[in-house]
mmCIF file of C-alpha atoms and ligand atoms in Angstrom:
data_model
loop_
_atom_site.group_PDB
_atom_site.id
_atom_site.type_symbol
_atom_site.label_atom_id
_atom_site.label_comp_id
_atom_site.label_asym_id
_atom_site.label_seq_id
_atom_site.Cartn_x
_atom_site.Cartn_y
_atom_site.Cartn_z
ATOM 1 C CA MET A 17 0.309 0.120 -0.205
ATOM 2 C CA LYS A 18 1.494 3.599 -1.172
ATOM 3 C CA LEU A 19 2.287 6.344 1.650
ATOM 4 C CA LEU A 20 0.856 9.096 0.490
ATOM 5 C CA LEU A 21 2.229 12.559 2.315
ATOM 6 C CA TRP A 22 0.290 15.519 1.649
ATOM 7 C CA ASP A 23 1.301 18.768 1.752
ATOM 8 C CA ILE A 24 -1.167 21.038 3.670
ATOM 9 C CA ASP A 25 -2.030 24.308 2.706
ATOM 10 C CA GLY A 26 -2.373 25.292 -0.911
ATOM 11 C CA THR A 27 -3.277 21.631 -1.346
ATOM 12 C CA LEU A 28 -5.866 20.725 2.012
ATOM 13 C CA ILE A 29 -6.649 24.288 2.820
ATOM 14 C CA ARG A 30 -6.454 27.923 2.333
ATOM 15 C CA SER A 31 -6.827 30.466 5.560
ATOM 16 C CA HIS A 32 -6.796 33.310 4.040
ATOM 17 C CA GLY A 33 -4.204 35.234 5.855
ATOM 18 C CA ARG A 34 -4.831 34.143 8.908
ATOM 19 C CA SER A 35 -1.937 32.114 10.061
ATOM 20 C CA LEU A 36 0.143 33.619 8.070
ATOM 21 C CA GLU A 37 -0.819 36.925 10.416
ATOM 22 C CA ALA A 38 -0.152 34.526 13.604
ATOM 23 C CA PHE A 39 2.843 34.264 12.007
ATOM 24 C CA LYS A 40 4.086 37.409 11.323
ATOM 25 C CA ALA A 41 3.169 38.105 15.596
ATOM 26 C CA ALA A 42 5.268 35.940 16.553
ATOM 27 C CA PHE A 43 8.044 36.632 14.840
ATOM 28 C CA GLN A 44 7.837 40.890 15.441
ATOM 29 C CA ARG A 45 7.140 39.453 19.328
ATOM 30 C CA VAL A 46 10.473 37.389 19.447
ATOM 31 C CA TYR A 47 12.575 38.579 16.600
ATOM 32 C CA GLU A 48 11.839 41.602 17.098
ATOM 33 C CA VAL A 49 10.946 42.174 13.251
ATOM 34 C CA ASP A 50 8.600 43.035 10.543
ATOM 35 C CA LEU A 51 7.912 39.836 8.410
ATOM 36 C CA PRO A 52 7.911 41.270 4.797
ATOM 37 C CA LEU A 53 5.228 39.882 2.367
ATOM 38 C CA SER A 54 6.954 37.689 0.415
ATOM 39 C CA SER A 55 5.614 34.543 -1.019
ATOM 40 C CA THR A 56 5.978 31.447 1.639
ATOM 41 C CA ALA A 57 4.296 29.420 -0.331
ATOM 42 C CA GLY A 58 6.154 25.752 0.005
ATOM 43 C CA LYS A 59 8.731 26.894 2.133
ATOM 44 C CA THR A 60 9.118 25.704 5.884
ATOM 45 C CA ASP A 61 9.134 27.625 8.890
ATOM 46 C CA GLY A 62 11.787 27.318 9.611
ATOM 47 C CA LEU A 63 13.733 28.406 6.090
ATOM 48 C CA ILE A 64 11.501 31.530 6.787
ATOM 49 C CA VAL A 65 12.509 32.517 9.859
ATOM 50 C CA ARG A 66 16.005 31.900 8.202
ATOM 51 C CA GLU A 67 15.645 33.744 4.640
ATOM 52 C CA THR A 68 13.914 36.955 7.390
ATOM 53 C CA LEU A 69 16.644 37.130 8.832
ATOM 54 C CA HIS A 70 19.518 36.233 6.879
ATOM 55 C CA THR A 71 21.831 39.255 7.780
ATOM 56 C CA TRP A 72 21.760 37.642 10.725
ATOM 57 C CA ASP A 73 24.183 35.569 12.731
ATOM 58 C CA GLU A 74 23.062 31.704 12.743
ATOM 59 C CA VAL A 75 23.599 31.341 16.690
ATOM 60 C CA ALA A 76 21.232 34.796 17.541
ATOM 61 C CA ILE A 77 18.988 33.298 15.058
ATOM 62 C CA LEU A 78 18.904 29.516 16.788
ATOM 63 C CA GLU A 79 18.821 31.147 20.007
ATOM 64 C CA ARG A 80 15.273 32.933 19.871
ATOM 65 C CA LEU A 81 13.962 29.871 17.410
ATOM 66 C CA GLU A 82 11.879 28.033 19.374
ATOM 67 C CA GLN A 83 11.002 30.810 21.559
ATOM 68 C CA PHE A 84 9.827 31.781 18.302
ATOM 69 C CA TYR A 85 7.999 28.291 17.814
ATOM 70 C CA VAL A 86 6.350 28.131 21.266
ATOM 71 C CA VAL A 87 5.305 32.531 20.910
ATOM 72 C CA TYR A 88 3.697 31.195 17.262
ATOM 73 C CA GLU A 89 1.962 28.274 18.476
ATOM 74 C CA GLY A 90 0.339 30.369 21.479
ATOM 75 C CA GLU A 91 -0.554 33.464 18.480
ATOM 76 C CA LEU A 92 -2.482 30.153 16.384
ATOM 77 C CA GLN A 93 -3.888 29.324 18.785
ATOM 78 C CA ALA A 94 -5.352 32.099 19.812
ATOM 79 C CA ARG A 95 -6.932 32.516 16.676
ATOM 80 C CA PHE A 96 -8.492 28.899 16.679
ATOM 81 C CA GLU A 97 -11.856 30.386 16.538
ATOM 82 C CA TYR A 98 -11.141 32.119 13.520
ATOM 83 C CA LEU A 99 -9.334 29.539 11.696
ATOM 84 C CA GLN A 100 -12.320 27.441 12.010
ATOM 85 C CA HIS A 101 -14.557 29.886 10.459
ATOM 86 C CA GLU A 102 -12.613 31.077 7.515
ATOM 87 C CA THR A 103 -10.761 28.202 6.439
ATOM 88 C CA THR A 104 -11.351 26.892 3.423
ATOM 89 C CA ILE A 105 -11.280 23.123 2.900
ATOM 90 C CA LEU A 106 -10.529 22.963 -1.386
ATOM 91 C CA HIS A 107 -12.383 21.573 -3.558
ATOM 92 C CA GLY A 108 -11.948 18.026 -4.014
ATOM 93 C CA VAL A 109 -10.208 17.207 -0.799
ATOM 94 C CA HIS A 110 -12.945 15.145 1.224
ATOM 95 C CA ALA A 111 -13.865 13.136 -1.840
ATOM 96 C CA ALA A 112 -10.282 12.742 -2.244
ATOM 97 C CA LEU A 113 -9.620 11.741 1.296
ATOM 98 C CA SER A 114 -12.037 9.510 1.873
ATOM 99 C CA HIS A 115 -12.242 7.794 -1.835
ATOM 100 C CA LEU A 116 -7.888 6.973 -1.312
ATOM 101 C CA GLN A 117 -8.041 5.444 2.114
ATOM 102 C CA ALA A 118 -8.875 2.136 1.078
ATOM 103 C CA HIS A 119 -6.105 1.499 -1.163
ATOM 104 C CA THR A 120 -2.993 3.946 0.660
ATOM 105 C CA ILE A 121 -1.843 5.513 4.268
ATOM 106 C CA HIS A 122 -2.516 9.116 4.117
ATOM 107 C CA SER A 123 0.249 10.873 6.181
ATOM 108 C CA LEU A 124 1.807 14.266 5.945
ATOM 109 C CA LEU A 125 4.780 16.395 4.663
ATOM 110 C CA THR A 126 4.648 19.599 5.384
ATOM 111 C CA GLY A 127 6.724 22.932 6.198
ATOM 112 C CA ASN A 128 4.808 23.690 8.945
ATOM 113 C CA MET A 129 5.802 22.691 12.897
ATOM 114 C CA GLN A 130 4.300 19.343 14.230
ATOM 115 C CA ARG A 131 1.943 20.746 16.446
ATOM 116 C CA THR A 132 1.125 24.192 14.471
ATOM 117 C CA ALA A 133 0.182 21.292 11.151
ATOM 118 C CA LYS A 134 -2.384 20.474 14.081
ATOM 119 C CA ILE A 135 -3.828 22.927 14.931
ATOM 120 C CA LYS A 136 -4.655 24.119 10.970
ATOM 121 C CA LEU A 137 -6.145 20.798 10.735
ATOM 122 C CA ASP A 138 -7.564 20.252 14.016
ATOM 123 C CA ALA A 139 -9.573 24.100 12.874
ATOM 124 C CA VAL A 140 -11.358 21.855 9.963
ATOM 125 C CA ASP A 141 -12.038 18.905 11.804
ATOM 126 C CA LEU A 142 -9.014 16.928 9.101
ATOM 127 C CA SER A 143 -6.852 15.463 11.377
ATOM 128 C CA ARG A 144 -8.727 12.183 12.164
ATOM 129 C CA HIS A 145 -7.967 11.797 8.443
ATOM 130 C CA PHE A 146 -3.780 11.401 9.035
ATOM 131 C CA ARG A 147 -1.076 8.753 9.997
ATOM 132 C CA TRP A 148 0.637 12.515 12.263
ATOM 133 C CA GLU A 149 3.529 9.943 13.357
ATOM 134 C CA TRP A 150 4.425 9.017 9.927
ATOM 135 C CA GLY A 151 4.155 12.179 8.658
ATOM 136 C CA ALA A 152 7.377 15.214 8.314
ATOM 137 C CA PHE A 153 7.472 18.911 9.328
ATOM 138 C CA GLY A 154 8.973 21.990 9.582
ATOM 139 C CA SER A 155 10.220 21.010 13.030
ATOM 140 C CA ASP A 156 12.245 17.640 11.839
ATOM 141 C CA SER A 157 13.811 19.989 9.221
ATOM 142 C CA HIS A 158 14.142 23.775 8.011
ATOM 143 C CA ILE A 159 15.129 21.324 4.580
ATOM 144 C CA ARG A 160 12.223 20.503 2.989
ATOM 145 C CA ASN A 161 14.553 18.417 0.519
ATOM 146 C CA ASP A 162 15.182 15.973 4.282
ATOM 147 C CA LEU A 163 11.593 15.606 4.169
ATOM 148 C CA VAL A 164 10.247 12.340 2.419
ATOM 149 C CA PRO A 165 13.309 9.811 4.231
ATOM 150 C CA VAL A 166 12.208 11.485 7.323
ATOM 151 C CA ALA A 167 9.155 10.141 6.403
ATOM 152 C CA LEU A 168 9.746 7.016 4.858
ATOM 153 C CA GLN A 169 12.024 5.870 7.908
ATOM 154 C CA ARG A 170 9.440 6.521 10.161
ATOM 155 C CA ALA A 171 7.406 4.609 8.051
ATOM 156 C CA GLN A 172 9.424 1.809 7.899
ATOM 157 C CA ALA A 173 10.654 1.756 11.668
ATOM 158 C CA ALA A 174 6.544 1.094 12.341
ATOM 159 C CA GLY A 175 6.764 -2.357 10.072
ATOM 160 C CA TRP A 176 5.454 -0.204 6.682
ATOM 161 C CA HIS A 177 7.532 -2.418 3.894
ATOM 162 C CA GLY A 178 7.572 0.267 1.337
ATOM 163 C CA THR A 179 10.375 1.834 -0.325
ATOM 164 C CA PHE A 180 10.740 5.700 -1.878
ATOM 165 C CA ASP A 181 8.775 4.023 -4.555
ATOM 166 C CA ASP A 182 5.949 3.535 -3.162
ATOM 167 C CA VAL A 183 5.616 7.154 -1.511
ATOM 168 C CA VAL A 184 3.970 9.877 -3.336
ATOM 169 C CA VAL A 185 4.531 13.452 -2.022
ATOM 170 C CA ILE A 186 1.508 15.411 -3.384
ATOM 171 C CA GLY A 187 1.497 19.689 -2.880
ATOM 172 C CA ASP A 188 1.224 22.801 -4.645
ATOM 173 C CA THR A 189 4.473 24.279 -4.680
ATOM 174 C CA PRO A 190 7.865 23.087 -7.250
ATOM 175 C CA PHE A 191 9.363 22.708 -2.918
ATOM 176 C CA ASP A 192 6.497 20.121 -2.482
ATOM 177 C CA ILE A 193 7.710 18.310 -6.667
ATOM 178 C CA ALA A 194 11.472 18.799 -6.082
ATOM 179 C CA CYS A 195 11.780 17.328 -2.842
ATOM 180 C CA ALA A 196 9.180 14.097 -3.937
ATOM 181 C CA LYS A 197 12.068 13.946 -6.793
ATOM 182 C CA ILE A 198 15.505 14.127 -5.744
ATOM 183 C CA ALA A 199 14.003 11.456 -2.639
ATOM 184 C CA GLY A 200 13.058 9.269 -5.416
ATOM 185 C CA ALA A 201 9.490 9.263 -4.861
ATOM 186 C CA CYS A 202 6.329 10.047 -7.105
ATOM 187 C CA SER A 203 5.099 13.941 -6.710
ATOM 188 C CA VAL A 204 1.516 14.917 -7.466
ATOM 189 C CA ALA A 205 1.052 18.106 -7.774
ATOM 190 C CA VAL A 206 -2.433 20.190 -7.522
ATOM 191 C CA ALA A 207 -2.805 23.852 -8.751
ATOM 192 C CA THR A 208 -5.210 25.366 -5.537
ATOM 193 C CA GLY A 209 -2.070 27.677 -4.025
ATOM 194 C CA ARG A 210 -0.134 30.267 -6.070
ATOM 195 C CA PHE A 211 1.546 28.346 -8.979
ATOM 196 C CA SER A 212 -0.323 28.145 -12.415
ATOM 197 C CA LEU A 213 -1.150 24.686 -13.840
ATOM 198 C CA GLU A 214 1.446 25.697 -16.351
ATOM 199 C CA GLN A 215 4.326 27.307 -14.407
ATOM 200 C CA LEU A 216 3.770 23.697 -12.011
ATOM 201 C CA ALA A 217 4.116 21.895 -15.159
ATOM 202 C CA GLU A 218 7.436 22.804 -16.027
ATOM 203 C CA HIS A 219 8.674 21.273 -13.040
ATOM 204 C CA GLN A 220 7.637 17.804 -14.087
ATOM 205 C CA PRO A 221 5.637 16.318 -11.262
ATOM 206 C CA ASP A 222 3.778 12.626 -12.281
ATOM 207 C CA LEU A 223 1.166 13.777 -12.237
ATOM 208 C CA LEU A 224 -0.380 16.946 -11.945
ATOM 209 C CA LEU A 225 -4.471 18.144 -10.717
ATOM 210 C CA GLU A 226 -5.895 21.120 -11.774
ATOM 211 C CA ASP A 227 -7.324 20.243 -7.634
ATOM 212 C CA LEU A 228 -8.863 17.254 -6.001
ATOM 213 C CA THR A 229 -12.079 16.462 -7.795
ATOM 214 C CA HIS A 230 -10.170 15.280 -10.174
ATOM 215 C CA TYR A 231 -9.307 12.528 -7.551
ATOM 216 C CA GLU A 232 -9.780 9.460 -9.802
ATOM 217 C CA ALA A 233 -7.049 10.651 -11.793
ATOM 218 C CA LEU A 234 -4.738 10.863 -8.173
ATOM 219 C CA LEU A 235 -6.409 6.822 -7.681
ATOM 220 C CA GLN A 236 -5.579 5.959 -10.372
ATOM 221 C CA PHE A 237 -1.836 7.344 -10.250
ATOM 222 C CA ILE A 238 -2.421 5.137 -6.854
ATOM 223 C CA THR A 239 -2.897 1.649 -7.638
ATOM 224 C CA THR A 240 -1.378 0.741 -10.783
HETATM 225 MG MG1 LIG B 23 1.522 24.209 0.428
#
């Protein structure tokens, strides 16, 4: 059975700036720097911090990083009701998760910290679909390309018999495609985030979907 590793933002849900607002508030509180409005799509939380503070010493960044994550989690949790009301579950996600359930193991590969990923998916009652202990998160590495091996190792340690060939990474950015390719896993791209079908096609994912209402193509891809 394949292991399907889902990205969160732009793939499963869209939080319409509410999580970014929490991230920015925490960033301001801990690093006392305004986070610019640059694109964060596909980047791990730790990478966003490092890129924003690129003129800082790594040591100075790391000194406050744990604190930043704790404050960010608090800022996000404080917005839980907003997240519940405002977060959009993207088209086809419910159908894809339930129709694929019998054929695959759903887990996660995301640049979010594990704890903030949980808050985001709890807000829309999607957490229950995923085997969290097999997932790989921004809290495991700030380098997304490191994350497929982390998930594989966790799954194998828990008794799953698959290899990289049996891992499918699904996401909405070229970074998701790249981390799959580098690891030798399969990549599925969905154009429900900031990148268009054409832009994603340039990065040659193994399967490219406009959105998850085309889950039958995904099911076929996974089962053949
Ligand atoms: Mg994404």
